[in-house]
Coordinates of C-alpha atoms and ligand atoms in Angstrom, one line a residue:
X26 CA 22.6 7.0 8.0
X27 CA 18.6 6.6 7.7
X28 CA 17.8 9.2 5.5
X29 CA 17.7 7.0 2.1
X30 CA 17.6 10.9 0.2
X31 CA 21.4 10.5 1.6
X32 CA 22.0 7.0 1.7
X33 CA 21.9 5.8 -1.4
X34 CA 19.7 2.4 -0.2
X35 CA 16.2 2.4 -2.0
X36 CA 13.0 2.8 -0.3
X37 CA 9.2 2.1 -1.5
X38 CA 6.2 4.0 -1.2
X39 CA 5.2 1.9 1.9
X40 CA 8.3 2.0 3.8
X41 CA 8.2 6.0 3.3
X42 CA 4.1 6.2 4.2
X43 CA 5.5 4.7 7.6
X44 CA 8.1 6.3 8.7
X45 CA 5.6 9.7 8.2
X46 CA 2.8 8.2 9.9
X47 CA 5.3 7.5 12.9
X48 CA 9.4 8.6 12.4
X49 CA 9.8 7.2 16.6
X50 CA 9.0 3.7 15.1
X51 CA 11.1 4.2 11.7
X52 CA 14.1 5.0 14.9
X53 CA 13.2 2.2 17.1
X54 CA 13.0 0.0 14.1
X55 CA 15.5 0.8 11.6
X56 CA 17.9 2.9 14.3
X57 CA 17.5 0.5 17.2
X58 CA 17.5 -2.7 15.5
X59 CA 14.5 -3.4 18.3
X60 CA 12.8 -5.9 16.7
X61 CA 8.2 -6.8 17.5
X62 CA 8.0 -8.9 20.5
X63 CA 6.6 -12.9 19.4
X64 CA 3.3 -13.8 20.7
X65 CA 4.0 -16.8 22.9
X66 CA 0.4 -17.8 21.9
X67 CA -1.1 -17.9 18.8
X68 CA -4.7 -16.0 19.0
X69 CA -7.1 -18.0 19.3
X70 CA -9.9 -16.6 17.6
X71 CA -7.2 -15.1 14.0
X72 CA -5.4 -17.7 11.9
X73 CA -4.7 -14.9 8.9
X74 CA -2.9 -11.4 9.4
X75 CA -4.1 -8.7 7.7
X76 CA -0.5 -8.6 6.0
X77 CA -0.8 -12.2 5.0
X78 CA -5.0 -11.9 3.6
X79 CA -3.6 -9.4 2.2
X80 CA -1.1 -10.2 0.1
X81 CA -3.2 -13.8 -0.9
X82 CA -5.6 -11.5 -2.3
X83 CA -3.8 -9.4 -4.4
X84 CA -2.2 -12.3 -5.5
X85 CA -5.7 -14.0 -6.8
X86 CA -6.6 -10.9 -8.4
X87 CA -3.7 -10.1 -10.6
X88 CA -4.4 -13.6 -11.6
X89 CA -7.9 -13.7 -12.8
X90 CA -6.7 -10.4 -15.1
X91 CA -3.8 -11.5 -16.1
X92 CA -5.5 -14.7 -17.4
X93 CA -8.4 -12.4 -18.7
X94 CA -5.6 -10.7 -20.4
X95 CA -3.9 -13.2 -21.9
X96 CA -8.0 -14.4 -23.3
X97 CA -8.4 -11.6 -24.1
X98 CA -11.9 -11.2 -22.7
X99 CA -13.9 -9.7 -20.3
X100 CA -14.3 -11.5 -17.0
X101 CA -17.7 -13.3 -16.6
X102 CA -19.7 -14.1 -12.8
X103 CA -21.3 -17.5 -14.6
X104 CA -18.2 -18.4 -16.2
X105 CA -15.1 -17.3 -13.9
X106 CA -15.7 -17.5 -10.4
X107 CA -15.7 -20.8 -10.1
X108 CA -12.5 -20.7 -10.8
X109 CA -11.8 -18.2 -9.0
X110 CA -13.4 -19.7 -5.9
X111 CA -10.7 -22.9 -6.7
X112 CA -8.1 -20.9 -6.4
X113 CA -8.7 -19.3 -3.8
X114 CA -9.1 -22.7 -1.9
X115 CA -5.9 -24.2 -3.0
X116 CA -4.4 -20.6 -1.6
X117 CA -6.3 -22.1 1.7
X118 CA -4.7 -25.4 1.7
X119 CA -2.2 -24.8 1.5
X120 CA -2.0 -21.9 3.9
X121 CA -3.3 -24.2 6.1
X122 CA -0.8 -26.7 6.4
X123 CA 2.0 -24.2 6.2
X124 CA 0.0 -21.9 9.0
X125 CA -2.2 -24.5 11.0
X126 CA -5.5 -22.0 12.4
X127 CA -6.7 -21.7 15.8
X128 CA -9.3 -24.0 15.9
X129 CA -11.5 -25.8 12.5
X130 CA -14.7 -22.7 13.5
X131 CA -11.6 -20.0 12.8
X132 CA -10.5 -22.3 9.3
X133 CA -14.8 -22.1 8.4
X134 CA -15.1 -18.5 9.2
X135 CA -11.5 -16.9 7.5
X136 CA -11.4 -18.8 4.3
X137 CA -15.8 -18.3 4.1
X138 CA -14.4 -14.2 4.4
X139 CA -11.4 -14.7 1.9
X140 CA -13.6 -16.8 0.1
X141 CA -16.4 -13.4 -0.1
X142 CA -13.7 -11.2 -1.0
X143 CA -12.7 -12.8 -4.3
X144 CA -16.5 -13.1 -4.9
X145 CA -17.1 -9.5 -4.3
X146 CA -13.6 -8.3 -6.0
X147 CA -15.0 -10.3 -9.5
X148 CA -18.4 -9.0 -9.0
X149 CA -16.7 -5.6 -8.7
X150 CA -15.0 -6.4 -12.1
X151 CA -17.4 -7.8 -14.3
X152 CA -19.8 -4.7 -13.8
X153 CA -16.4 -2.2 -14.7
X154 CA -16.3 -0.1 -11.1
X155 CA -12.4 -1.7 -11.4
X156 CA -11.8 0.4 -14.8
X157 CA -12.6 -1.5 -18.3
X158 CA -9.6 -2.0 -20.4
X159 CA -6.3 -2.7 -17.5
X160 CA -3.2 -2.8 -19.4
X161 CA -1.2 -4.1 -15.9
X162 CA -1.3 -6.5 -13.0
X163 CA 1.1 -6.0 -9.9
X164 CA 3.8 -4.0 -12.4
X165 CA 7.4 -4.4 -10.6
X166 CA 10.0 -1.2 -10.5
X167 CA 13.9 -1.8 -9.8
X168 CA 13.0 -5.1 -8.9
X169 CA 15.1 -7.7 -9.9
X170 CA 12.7 -9.0 -13.4
X171 CA 12.7 -13.0 -12.0
X172 CA 10.5 -11.7 -9.5
X173 CA 8.3 -10.1 -11.8
X174 CA 6.0 -13.0 -12.8
X175 CA 7.0 -12.3 -16.6
X176 CA 4.4 -8.7 -16.2
X177 CA 5.2 -7.3 -19.9
X178 CA 5.7 -3.6 -18.3
X179 CA 8.2 -4.6 -15.4
X180 CA 11.5 -2.9 -15.2
X181 CA 14.1 -4.1 -13.2
X182 CA 15.6 -0.3 -13.4
X183 CA 14.1 2.5 -10.0
X184 CA 12.7 5.6 -10.5
X185 CA 14.7 8.1 -9.4
X186 CA 13.2 11.7 -8.0
X187 CA 15.6 14.3 -7.1
X188 CA 15.3 15.7 -4.5
X189 CA 17.5 18.8 -5.0
X190 CA 20.5 19.8 -3.4
X191 CA 22.4 16.1 -5.0
X192 CA 19.4 14.1 -2.9
X193 CA 18.2 11.5 -5.0
X194 CA 15.7 9.4 -3.9
X195 CA 16.0 5.3 -5.2
X196 CA 12.3 3.5 -5.1
X197 CA 11.3 0.6 -6.3
X198 CA 8.0 -1.4 -5.8
X199 CA 4.9 -3.4 -7.6
X200 CA 1.8 -1.3 -8.4
X201 CA -1.6 -3.1 -8.0
X202 CA -2.7 -2.4 -11.1
X203 CA -2.5 0.4 -14.9
X204 CA -5.8 1.0 -16.1
X205 CA -5.7 2.8 -19.9
X206 CA -8.9 6.1 -19.3
X207 CA -7.9 7.0 -22.8
X208 CA -5.4 7.3 -26.1
X209 CA -1.9 8.0 -24.2
X210 CA -4.4 8.2 -20.3
X211 CA -3.8 6.3 -17.8
X212 CA -4.1 5.6 -13.7
X213 CA -2.6 3.6 -11.7
X214 CA -4.8 2.1 -9.0
X215 CA -3.7 0.5 -5.6
X216 CA -6.3 -2.5 -4.0
X217 CA -6.8 -1.8 -0.6
X218 CA -8.3 -5.1 1.2
X219 CA -9.6 -3.3 4.5
X220 CA -12.3 -1.1 4.7
X221 CA -13.2 2.1 3.8
X222 CA -13.6 4.7 6.1
X223 CA -14.3 8.7 4.4
X224 CA -12.7 10.6 7.4
X225 CA -9.4 8.9 7.0
X226 CA -9.3 9.0 3.1
X227 CA -9.5 13.4 3.4
X228 CA -6.8 15.5 0.7
X229 CA -4.6 14.5 -1.6
X230 CA -1.1 13.4 0.8
X231 CA -2.8 13.3 4.1
X232 CA 0.4 15.4 5.5
X233 CA 3.0 12.6 4.1
X234 CA 1.4 9.7 4.8
X235 CA -0.2 9.0 1.4
X236 CA 2.0 8.6 -1.1
X237 CA 1.8 5.5 -3.1
X238 CA -1.1 7.1 -5.5
X239 CA 1.8 10.2 -6.2
X240 CA 5.0 8.1 -6.8
X241 CA 3.4 5.2 -8.6
X242 CA 2.0 7.9 -10.9
X243 CA 5.7 8.7 -11.9
X244 CA 7.6 5.8 -11.9
X245 CA 4.6 4.4 -14.6
X246 CA 5.0 6.5 -16.7
X247 CA 8.7 4.8 -18.3
X248 CA 7.2 1.8 -18.2
X249 CA 3.9 2.8 -20.1
X250 CA 6.4 4.8 -22.9
X251 CA 7.6 1.6 -24.0
X252 CA 4.1 0.8 -25.3
X253 CA 2.9 4.4 -25.7
X254 CA 4.8 7.3 -26.5
X255 CA 2.4 9.4 -25.3
X256 CA 1.3 8.1 -22.2
X257 CA 0.7 10.0 -19.2
X258 CA -0.6 9.0 -15.5
X259 CA -3.5 11.8 -15.1
X260 CA -5.0 10.4 -11.8
X261 CA -4.4 7.1 -9.4
X262 CA -7.1 5.5 -7.6
X263 CA -7.4 3.4 -4.3
X264 CA -9.4 0.8 -4.9
X265 CA -11.9 -1.4 -1.8
X266 CA -12.5 -4.6 -3.5
X267 CA -12.9 -7.4 -0.2
X268 CA -17.0 -7.5 1.1
X269 CA -15.9 -5.1 3.9
X270 CA -14.4 -2.2 1.6
X271 CA -18.3 -2.2 -0.4
X272 CA -16.8 -2.1 -3.5
X273 CA -15.8 1.7 -2.8
X274 CA -12.3 3.4 -4.3
X275 CA -11.1 6.9 -4.0
X276 CA -9.6 8.7 -6.9
X277 CA -7.3 11.7 -6.9
X278 CA -5.3 13.9 -9.6
X279 CA -2.1 13.1 -10.2
X280 CA 0.3 15.6 -7.8
X281 CA 2.7 17.5 -9.7
X282 CA 6.6 16.5 -9.5
X283 CA 7.5 19.6 -7.4
X284 CA 4.4 18.8 -5.6
X285 CA 5.4 15.7 -4.5
X286 CA 9.3 16.9 -4.4
X287 CA 8.3 18.7 -2.4
X288 CA 6.7 16.4 0.2
X289 CA 9.1 14.0 0.5
X290 CA 11.7 16.4 0.8
X291 CA 10.5 17.1 4.4
X292 CA 9.9 13.4 5.1
X293 CA 13.7 13.6 4.0
X294 CA 14.3 16.3 6.9
X295 CA 12.6 15.0 9.3
X296 CA 14.2 11.2 10.0
X297 CA 17.6 13.5 8.0
X298 CA 18.1 15.8 11.2
X299 CA 17.5 13.4 13.6
X300 CA 14.4 14.7 15.6
X301 CA 12.1 11.1 15.1
X302 CA 8.9 12.9 17.1
X303 CA 6.6 9.9 17.9
X304 CA 2.8 9.6 16.1
X305 CA 0.9 12.2 16.4
X306 CA -2.7 10.6 16.3
X307 CA -4.2 7.9 17.8
X308 CA -4.9 5.0 15.0
X309 CA -1.0 4.7 14.2
X310 CA -0.9 3.3 17.6
X311 CA -3.6 0.9 17.7
X312 CA -1.6 -2.0 15.9
X313 CA 1.7 -0.8 16.6
X314 CA 3.5 -3.2 17.3
X315 CA 6.6 -1.8 19.1
X316 CA 4.5 -0.4 22.5
X317 CA 6.2 -2.0 24.1
X318 CA 8.8 -0.1 23.3
X319 CA 7.4 3.4 23.2
X320 CA 6.0 5.9 25.6
X321 CA 2.0 5.0 26.8
X322 CA 1.3 9.0 26.5
X323 CA 3.5 9.4 23.1
X324 CA 0.8 11.2 21.1
X325 CA -0.3 14.1 24.1
X326 CA 3.7 14.7 24.2
X327 CA 4.0 14.3 20.4
X328 CA 1.1 17.2 20.2
X329 CA 2.8 19.0 23.1
X330 CA 5.6 19.5 21.3
X331 CA 4.8 20.6 18.3
X332 CA 2.0 23.0 19.9
X333 CA 5.8 24.8 21.7
X334 CA 7.1 27.0 18.7
X335 CA 10.6 26.9 20.7
X336 CA 11.1 23.3 19.2
X337 CA 12.7 24.0 16.6
X338 CA 13.4 20.7 16.0
X339 CA 10.5 20.1 15.1
X340 CA 10.4 22.1 11.6
X341 CA 11.0 19.4 9.4
X342 CA 8.0 17.5 11.0
X343 CA 5.1 20.4 10.6
X344 CA 6.2 21.0 7.2
X345 CA 5.2 17.8 6.2
X346 CA 2.0 17.3 7.9
X347 CA 1.4 20.5 5.9
X348 CA 1.3 18.7 2.9
X349 CA -2.9 17.7 3.5
Ligands
SF4_19 S1 2.9 3.6 19.8 FE1 2.6 4.9 18.2 S2 4.0 6.5 18.7 FE2 5.1 4.8 20.0 S3 6.0 3.6 18.1 FE3 4.1 3.3 17.9 S4 3.1 3.8 16.1 FE4 5.3 5.0 17.6

């Protein structure tokens, strides 16, 4: 019932990455219908959660870049910073009205950080660190076109990946950005608005926990081919444009379809065989909203189970983690 390669329900790269982080959390959420406990009191030191802040920044990044595309020009700090910051202030005021911050002090601090992130984005954009020939922003695939913001490359058709044995994974999502690198050569870009830690960004698939570059790389090709029949995507790039991310980036060459399918099959098998093992690293648990429904020593328990060769139920999970 929960295996998206058999139940015909669409899914996204983000959902699949979350399943790979902790299959048990997915079972709690989707199998048992557990919902996180609402916090009774607002945190006195926090206003915008990471999700809201990230969503707002993504929307403003796309807005300024679409404006550049419409005006057929590159951005300039002197010319465009004032406008971008004004848009940012406008959004902050709207959010303040919808979700009152816990205090004026928190509002001022978070607003300043938010506007600094916009400035950091524009500075990197102006010196070409994000790519000099962008062709799409927040490009939707498998999403109704009335939600695609009029993006020319968007398509309502989902990406259907054949996993073999009559199993198909139907995927939808938004590609933050597509850059042209040269004739017929493109990269898909994903903005990460948090910090960058080099050790967390090793490897190609991170045991199934990093899939966006690979899935978006496959999804972008048919979208691009409508205008450029020779289009191919040769790499994915994660950009860290906020102040915390210090403008870092991580590029990963586009993996072969066969490699991606092997990872997705193993991930689908983890779900399909019903062995919903807990996360195997503490970092995943740090901000988990389901911790109240979980065993306090879940990570240690997973390590013990994985070490036990008689525990064959975890074979799909072991295979998944072998895709580094
Ligand atoms: S606390 Fe950790 S192991 Fe438990 S559900 Fe959350 S991520 Fe999974």
